[in-house]
Each structure stands twice: as C-alpha cells, then as structure tokens.
Coordinates of C-alpha atoms and ligand atoms in Angstrom, one line a residue:
X655 CA 7.7 -4.1 -7.8
X656 CA 6.3 -2.6 -5.1
X657 CA 8.9 0.2 -3.9
X658 CA 9.7 0.1 -0.3
X659 CA 7.9 3.6 0.6
X660 CA 4.7 2.1 -1.1
X661 CA 5.1 -1.0 1.8
X662 CA 5.7 1.3 4.2
X663 CA 2.6 3.1 3.3
X664 CA 0.5 -0.5 3.2
X665 CA 1.9 -1.4 6.3
X666 CA 0.5 1.4 8.2
X667 CA -2.8 0.9 6.7
X668 CA -2.9 -2.8 7.2
X669 CA -2.6 -1.8 10.6
X670 CA 0.7 -3.9 11.0
X671 CA 3.1 -0.7 11.2
X672 CA 3.1 -0.8 15.4
X673 CA 5.1 -4.1 14.9
X674 CA 8.0 -2.6 13.0
X675 CA 8.3 0.8 15.7
X676 CA 11.1 2.0 13.0
X677 CA 8.6 1.8 10.1
X678 CA 5.6 3.2 12.1
X679 CA 7.3 6.2 12.5
X680 CA 8.5 6.4 9.0
X681 CA 5.0 5.8 7.3
X682 CA 2.3 8.4 8.3
X683 CA 5.1 11.2 7.4
X684 CA 6.4 10.0 4.2
X685 CA 5.2 11.4 0.9
X686 CA 3.4 9.5 -2.6
X687 CA 6.2 9.3 -4.9
X688 CA 5.8 13.0 -6.8
X689 CA 3.8 14.2 -4.2
X690 CA 3.5 17.1 -1.7
X691 CA 4.4 15.9 2.1
X692 CA 1.4 14.0 3.6
X693 CA -0.9 16.3 5.7
X694 CA -2.7 13.4 7.5
X695 CA -3.8 15.0 10.6
X696 CA -3.2 18.5 9.9
X697 CA -7.1 19.4 8.5
X698 CA -6.2 19.6 4.9
X699 CA -7.3 18.4 2.4
X700 CA -5.5 15.3 0.4
X701 CA -6.1 14.6 -3.1
X702 CA -4.7 11.2 -4.5
X703 CA -5.3 9.6 -7.5
X704 CA -5.5 6.0 -7.3
X705 CA -6.0 4.6 -11.0
X706 CA -5.7 7.0 -13.8
X707 CA -6.4 4.5 -16.9
X708 CA -9.2 4.9 -18.9
X709 CA -11.6 2.2 -20.7
X710 CA -12.5 -1.3 -19.4
X711 CA -9.2 -2.7 -20.2
X712 CA -6.7 -3.9 -17.4
X713 CA -3.2 -2.0 -17.8
X714 CA 0.2 -2.5 -17.2
X715 CA 1.1 0.7 -15.4
X716 CA -2.9 2.8 -14.7
X717 CA -5.1 1.1 -12.2
X718 CA -9.0 2.0 -13.2
X719 CA -10.3 5.1 -12.5
X720 CA -10.4 5.9 -9.0
X721 CA -9.2 8.6 -6.9
X722 CA -9.8 9.7 -2.8
X723 CA -9.8 12.8 -1.2
X724 CA -9.2 12.7 3.1
X725 CA -10.5 15.6 5.1
X726 CA -9.5 15.5 8.6
X727 CA -8.8 12.0 8.0
X728 CA -11.8 11.1 6.7
X729 CA -11.9 9.5 3.2
X730 CA -13.8 10.0 0.3
X731 CA -13.7 7.7 -3.2
X732 CA -14.8 8.8 -6.1
X733 CA -15.0 6.1 -8.5
X734 CA -14.3 2.8 -7.8
X735 CA -12.7 1.0 -10.8
X736 CA -11.2 -2.6 -10.8
X737 CA -8.2 -2.8 -8.4
X738 CA -9.3 0.5 -5.9
X739 CA -9.0 -1.4 -2.3
X740 CA -5.5 -2.4 -3.2
X741 CA -4.3 1.4 -4.4
X742 CA -5.9 2.6 -1.6
X743 CA -4.1 0.5 0.7
X744 CA -0.7 1.4 -1.2
X745 CA -1.9 4.9 -0.4
X746 CA -1.8 4.5 3.2
X747 CA -5.5 4.1 3.6
X748 CA -7.2 1.5 5.1
X749 CA -9.7 -0.4 3.0
X750 CA -11.9 -0.4 6.2
X751 CA -12.1 3.4 7.0
X752 CA -14.0 3.7 3.5
X753 CA -17.6 5.2 4.5
X754 CA -18.4 7.3 1.7
X755 CA -18.4 6.4 -2.3
X756 CA -19.1 8.7 -4.9
X757 CA -19.8 7.0 -8.4
X758 CA -19.5 9.3 -11.9
X759 CA -21.7 6.8 -14.1
X760 CA -22.0 3.2 -14.3
X761 CA -19.3 2.1 -16.9
X762 CA -17.6 -0.4 -15.2
X763 CA -13.9 1.1 -15.5
X764 CA -15.9 3.0 -12.8
X765 CA -18.1 0.7 -10.4
X766 CA -16.5 -2.6 -11.5
X767 CA -15.5 -3.2 -7.7
X768 CA -18.2 -0.5 -5.7
X769 CA -19.3 -3.1 -4.0
X770 CA -16.4 -5.1 -3.8
X771 CA -14.8 -2.3 -1.6
X772 CA -17.8 -2.2 0.6
X773 CA -17.6 -5.6 1.0
X774 CA -13.5 -5.7 1.7
X775 CA -14.4 -2.6 4.2
X776 CA -16.7 -4.8 6.6
X777 CA -14.0 -8.0 6.2
X778 CA -11.2 -5.7 7.1
X779 CA -13.0 -5.0 10.4
X780 CA -15.7 -2.0 8.9
X781 CA -18.7 -1.9 11.7
X782 CA -20.0 1.5 10.6
X783 CA -22.4 1.8 7.4
X784 CA -20.7 2.4 4.1
X785 CA -22.9 4.7 1.6
X786 CA -22.5 4.9 -2.0
X787 CA -23.6 7.4 -4.3
X788 CA -24.2 7.7 -8.1
X789 CA -26.6 7.8 -11.0
X790 CA -29.7 5.9 -11.0
X791 CA -29.0 2.3 -10.7
X792 CA -27.1 2.3 -7.8
X793 CA -29.0 1.8 -4.7
X794 CA -30.5 -1.7 -7.1
X795 CA -26.8 -2.7 -7.1
X796 CA -25.5 -2.3 -3.9
X797 CA -28.6 -4.5 -2.9
X798 CA -27.4 -7.0 -5.5
X799 CA -23.9 -7.1 -3.9
X800 CA -25.5 -7.7 -0.1
X801 CA -26.8 -10.9 -2.0
X802 CA -23.7 -11.5 -4.0
X803 CA -21.8 -10.8 -0.6
X804 CA -24.0 -13.3 1.4
X805 CA -22.3 -16.5 1.2
X806 CA -19.0 -15.4 2.3
X807 CA -20.4 -12.8 4.6
X808 CA -22.5 -15.9 5.9
X809 CA -18.6 -17.9 6.7
X810 CA -17.5 -14.7 8.0
X811 CA -20.0 -14.5 10.8
X812 CA -20.4 -18.0 11.1
X813 CA -17.2 -18.8 11.9
X814 CA -14.0 -15.7 12.2
X815 CA -15.4 -12.3 11.7
X816 CA -17.8 -9.3 12.7
X817 CA -21.2 -9.7 13.9
X818 CA -23.0 -7.0 11.7
X819 CA -25.1 -7.9 8.7
X820 CA -23.9 -6.1 5.8
X821 CA -27.2 -5.6 4.6
X822 CA -27.8 -3.0 7.5
X823 CA -24.4 -1.7 6.5
X824 CA -23.9 -1.1 2.5
X825 CA -26.5 1.8 1.5
X826 CA -26.8 2.8 -2.1
X827 CA -28.8 6.3 -3.1
X828 CA -29.3 7.4 -6.7
X829 CA -28.8 10.7 -7.6
X830 CA -31.8 12.1 -9.6
X831 CA -30.3 15.2 -11.4
X832 CA -27.8 18.0 -10.7
X833 CA -27.7 19.5 -7.2
X834 CA -26.3 19.1 -3.9
X835 CA -25.7 15.2 -3.4
X836 CA -24.1 15.0 0.0
X837 CA -23.2 17.6 3.0
X838 CA -21.3 16.6 6.6
X839 CA -18.9 18.3 8.5
X840 CA -15.8 17.8 6.0
X841 CA -17.7 18.4 2.5
X842 CA -20.0 19.5 0.7
X843 CA -20.4 17.7 -2.8
X844 CA -22.6 19.4 -5.7
X845 CA -22.9 17.4 -9.1
X846 CA -24.0 18.6 -12.8
X847 CA -24.8 16.3 -15.6
X848 CA -21.7 16.4 -18.1
X849 CA -22.0 14.9 -21.8
X850 CA -19.9 11.9 -21.8
X851 CA -23.3 9.9 -23.7
X852 CA -24.6 10.6 -27.1
X853 CA -27.9 12.1 -27.7
X854 CA -28.2 13.8 -24.3
X855 CA -27.8 10.1 -23.1
X856 CA -31.5 9.7 -24.0
X857 CA -32.0 6.0 -25.4
X858 CA -35.2 4.4 -26.1
X859 CA -37.2 6.9 -23.3
X860 CA -34.7 6.2 -20.6
X861 CA -32.4 9.5 -19.8
X862 CA -28.6 7.7 -18.7
X863 CA -27.1 10.2 -16.6
X864 CA -23.4 10.8 -16.2
X865 CA -22.0 13.1 -13.3
X866 CA -19.4 15.9 -12.8
X867 CA -19.3 16.2 -8.9
X868 CA -17.6 19.3 -7.1
X869 CA -16.4 18.8 -3.7
X870 CA -15.9 22.2 -1.1
X871 CA -13.9 21.4 1.6
X872 CA -12.6 23.4 4.7
X873 CA -9.3 24.7 2.4
X874 CA -10.3 23.3 -0.9
X875 CA -12.8 23.4 -3.8
X876 CA -11.9 20.4 -6.2
X877 CA -13.8 19.5 -9.6
X878 CA -14.1 15.7 -11.1
X879 CA -15.1 15.9 -14.3
X880 CA -16.1 12.2 -14.5
X881 CA -16.0 11.0 -18.2
X882 CA -17.6 13.9 -20.3
X883 CA -17.3 15.5 -23.8
X884 CA -16.4 19.2 -24.0
X885 CA -18.8 20.4 -21.2
X886 CA -20.3 24.3 -20.7
X887 CA -21.8 22.8 -17.4
X888 CA -18.5 21.4 -16.0
X889 CA -17.0 25.0 -16.9
X890 CA -20.0 26.2 -14.9
X891 CA -19.3 23.5 -12.0
X892 CA -15.5 23.9 -12.1
X893 CA -15.9 28.2 -11.7
X894 CA -13.1 29.3 -10.0
X895 CA -11.8 25.8 -8.1
X896 CA -8.3 25.1 -7.0
X897 CA -8.0 21.7 -8.9
X898 CA -9.9 20.0 -11.9
X899 CA -9.6 16.5 -12.2
X900 CA -10.5 16.0 -15.9
X901 CA -10.7 13.0 -18.3
X902 CA -8.7 13.3 -21.5
X903 CA -8.3 11.6 -24.6
X904 CA -5.7 11.4 -27.5
X905 CA -7.4 11.2 -30.7
X906 CA -4.3 10.5 -33.0
X907 CA -2.7 7.5 -30.4
X908 CA -6.1 6.0 -29.9
X909 CA -7.5 5.3 -33.3
X910 CA -4.2 4.0 -34.2
X911 CA -4.6 1.7 -31.4
X912 CA -8.1 0.9 -32.3
X913 CA -7.1 -0.1 -35.9
X914 CA -4.1 -2.0 -34.9
X915 CA -6.4 -4.1 -32.8
X916 CA -9.0 -4.6 -35.0
X917 CA -7.0 -5.6 -37.9
X918 CA -4.9 -8.0 -35.5
X919 CA -8.6 -9.4 -34.9
X920 CA -9.2 -10.0 -38.6
X921 CA -12.3 -7.4 -38.1
X922 CA -13.5 -4.8 -40.6
X923 CA -11.6 -1.7 -40.8
X924 CA -15.0 0.2 -41.2
X925 CA -16.4 -0.8 -37.8
X926 CA -12.7 -0.2 -36.3
X927 CA -13.2 3.8 -38.2
X928 CA -17.1 3.8 -36.7
X929 CA -16.2 3.2 -33.2
X930 CA -13.2 5.5 -32.8
X931 CA -15.3 8.0 -34.2
X932 CA -18.0 7.1 -31.0
X933 CA -15.4 7.0 -28.7
X934 CA -13.9 10.6 -29.0
X935 CA -17.2 12.2 -29.6
X936 CA -17.8 11.5 -26.1
X937 CA -14.2 12.1 -24.1
X938 CA -12.1 15.4 -24.1
X939 CA -9.1 16.1 -26.1
X940 CA -5.9 18.2 -25.0
X941 CA -7.1 21.6 -26.7
X942 CA -10.6 21.1 -25.3
X943 CA -9.4 20.4 -21.7
X944 CA -7.2 23.5 -22.0
X945 CA -10.5 25.5 -23.3
X946 CA -12.3 24.0 -20.3
X947 CA -9.9 24.8 -17.6
X948 CA -9.1 28.7 -19.0
X949 CA -12.8 29.4 -19.2
X950 CA -13.2 28.3 -15.3
X951 CA -10.3 29.9 -14.3
X952 CA -8.9 26.8 -12.1
X953 CA -5.7 26.9 -10.4
X954 CA -4.0 22.9 -11.7
X955 CA -5.4 21.0 -14.0
X956 CA -4.7 17.6 -13.3
X957 CA -5.6 15.1 -16.3
X958 CA -6.7 12.1 -15.2
X959 CA -8.1 8.8 -17.2
X960 CA -5.8 8.5 -19.9
X961 CA -7.1 7.0 -23.3
X962 CA -5.2 5.4 -24.7
X963 CA -3.9 3.9 -20.8
X964 CA -1.2 2.7 -22.1
X965 CA 1.2 3.5 -25.0
X966 CA 5.2 2.6 -25.2
X967 CA 6.1 5.5 -27.5
X968 CA 3.6 7.9 -25.3
X969 CA 5.3 11.2 -24.7
X970 CA 4.2 13.4 -21.6
X971 CA 3.7 16.5 -24.4
X972 CA 1.1 14.7 -26.1
X973 CA -0.9 15.3 -23.2
X974 CA 0.2 18.6 -22.5
X975 CA 0.8 20.6 -25.6
X976 CA -2.8 20.6 -26.6
X977 CA -3.8 21.9 -23.3
X978 CA -1.2 25.0 -22.5
X979 CA -2.2 25.9 -26.2
X980 CA -5.7 27.5 -24.1
X981 CA -5.1 27.5 -20.3
X982 CA -1.9 29.5 -18.8
X983 CA -2.7 27.3 -15.4
X984 CA -0.5 24.7 -13.8
X985 CA -1.0 21.4 -15.7
X986 CA -0.3 18.2 -13.9
X987 CA -0.1 14.7 -15.8
X988 CA -1.7 12.3 -13.3
X989 CA -0.4 9.1 -12.1
X990 CA -1.6 6.6 -10.0
X991 CA -1.0 7.0 -6.1
X992 CA -0.1 10.8 -6.8
X993 CA -0.6 13.4 -4.5
X994 CA -1.6 16.5 -5.5
Ligands
ZN1896 ZN1 -14.0 5.7 -18.3

C-alpha cells in the first residue's frame, strides 16, 4: 500500500495537486522516506534511487534498476528498468518531464522500459524531444519502439491526444566508446567501459559495451557504476566524486538461491554451480566495492542493484560489513525512492 507521502508526491507529479490546495502545499517540500529535504527549485542536484533490485526477475520490494538526477528541476534518468515511470511518479516527478535517458548497458533489467518511458512521456503531454544515450543498439531500439508505439500514437493523434509525431521526438544515440557523452547547461556526462561482460565483452568478433557514467553538475559529481566486476577504469572515473552509486552482489546468498532454484526446477546441480560462477564473476562483492570506493576516495558509497534482490533472511550488515573492511567513508544501503 502506498504511503500518504508517496500519494502526495504522485498527485504533484500527475499535476493533480492544485485541485487539493492543502495537499499541494505539502507535496513539493515533503522529503522522500529516509532522504534529505527536497531541494527542488533550489538549484541543488537531487539524486533519487528509483529501482535498486538487480536482475530480470520482478521483486517484491525493489523495482528494476533506475535512478534520476534532478538538476535545476530537469530530470536525467539513469537506466530504465521495468516500472521506471511509476517509480518516477512516486518520487514526485511527472513522466512527461523526461527528456534525457542514459542506459548503462543492454541487459533488460536496465532497458526494458526505455521505449515505454518515452511513450508514456508523450502520452502524458510531452511535446519536446526525448533523447536516449547508451551502448550500440540504442538507436535501433528507439527506431523499433517508434514502430511499436505507432498504433497507440495514431489512435491518440486521431481522437484524443497531441498532434506531434513520436518519430520526430524520440531519438536514440549510440555511444561508441569512452569519453564525453553529453553536455548541457546543467550537466556534463562522461563514461568509461566497465567490466560487466566476460572476455572484455568480445564474442565472435563483436565488442559488446557496458558503461559507467560520471555526471558533473554545478554542485555535485556523481558516478553510476552500472553493472560491473571490480574495475580499475571505474576507480579512475570515480576519483574524488561526492557519490559513487555502485552495484553489489552477495556471493554466498546468491549461490544459495541459485542452488535452491535449480533443485526445485529439477535442473542439474552442476549447471547451477556453473551459472553461480558466471554471475558472481561479472558483479562486485562488498569487499571489492569497498576497495573501489577507497581507492577512488569517494565521499559516499551508495550500494545499488542488489543481488540477490530479495531475501527474507537479509541483514543490512550482510551488505556493509565487507565494504567497511576496506572503505572509511559513508556507506548508504540503497532503497527504492531514497534520496541522497
Ligand atoms: Zn543488472
């Protein structure tokens, strides 16, 4: 059940708050659960985690990966896992405000709602362009989504909605390699290739790219690791930043869950062990995340993209103990709709 606070933020995001003056006064200044007071309109950069569960399995209490930076009231989306539009609205950010989206890599826990986010922005009244940036494949995905979205867009344009053709507004951009990705008056974005894929991302002559992004705003520098194994390039990208949002895997509990799942499905135990080894090798353990954060000298390490994403036996210390063995800074165990 949605909390009253979430409901108030949703009303504001949906543009419904003016009908309820008492609520309208409350909504914009209400801090998200566990977060700092809202800095909306103050010119300060807000970082809100929208979805913090890793992997493509829908989870009970963590949405699929997505985050938003709000700089001078402009939202910038980092990853667009399933459910990102709803999470944005619960964070008080109307989906029609989305104009810039950055995808770290093309696993579907990170891009499942990329097109849908654009479509919903349009259906909720957006008339300006929406640009998505990501590894090669992004441009083609957006072109394909324009086709996928056309029957709905045609209906709305014919009978009820806006006049603009989505084909002229939805833009995808392939990032060919490390370097500067994007720049405007609020923000500068750079990226490095991380180490999420085995064999340097090369298979059958194709180089698959997975990125970590650094966002520099007037008042903060924030890095998103994307999905990655421990990465020296990420240490370089994160040097001295205020916040590093880093993915995390608990190898022991992940292994336990895989073994249980394979046994229940009657699949061979050796297959489970092989998959466990592969999954852990492309993610970052708490000990490793602590080493990365310490080496980069980051102010705050925010743990994100939890694998496993749900475990009734989970304790906060399961995530922080290993990190704090190597990292002396502030550790935040991320949760959906947390503002940092
Ligand atoms: Zn992922």
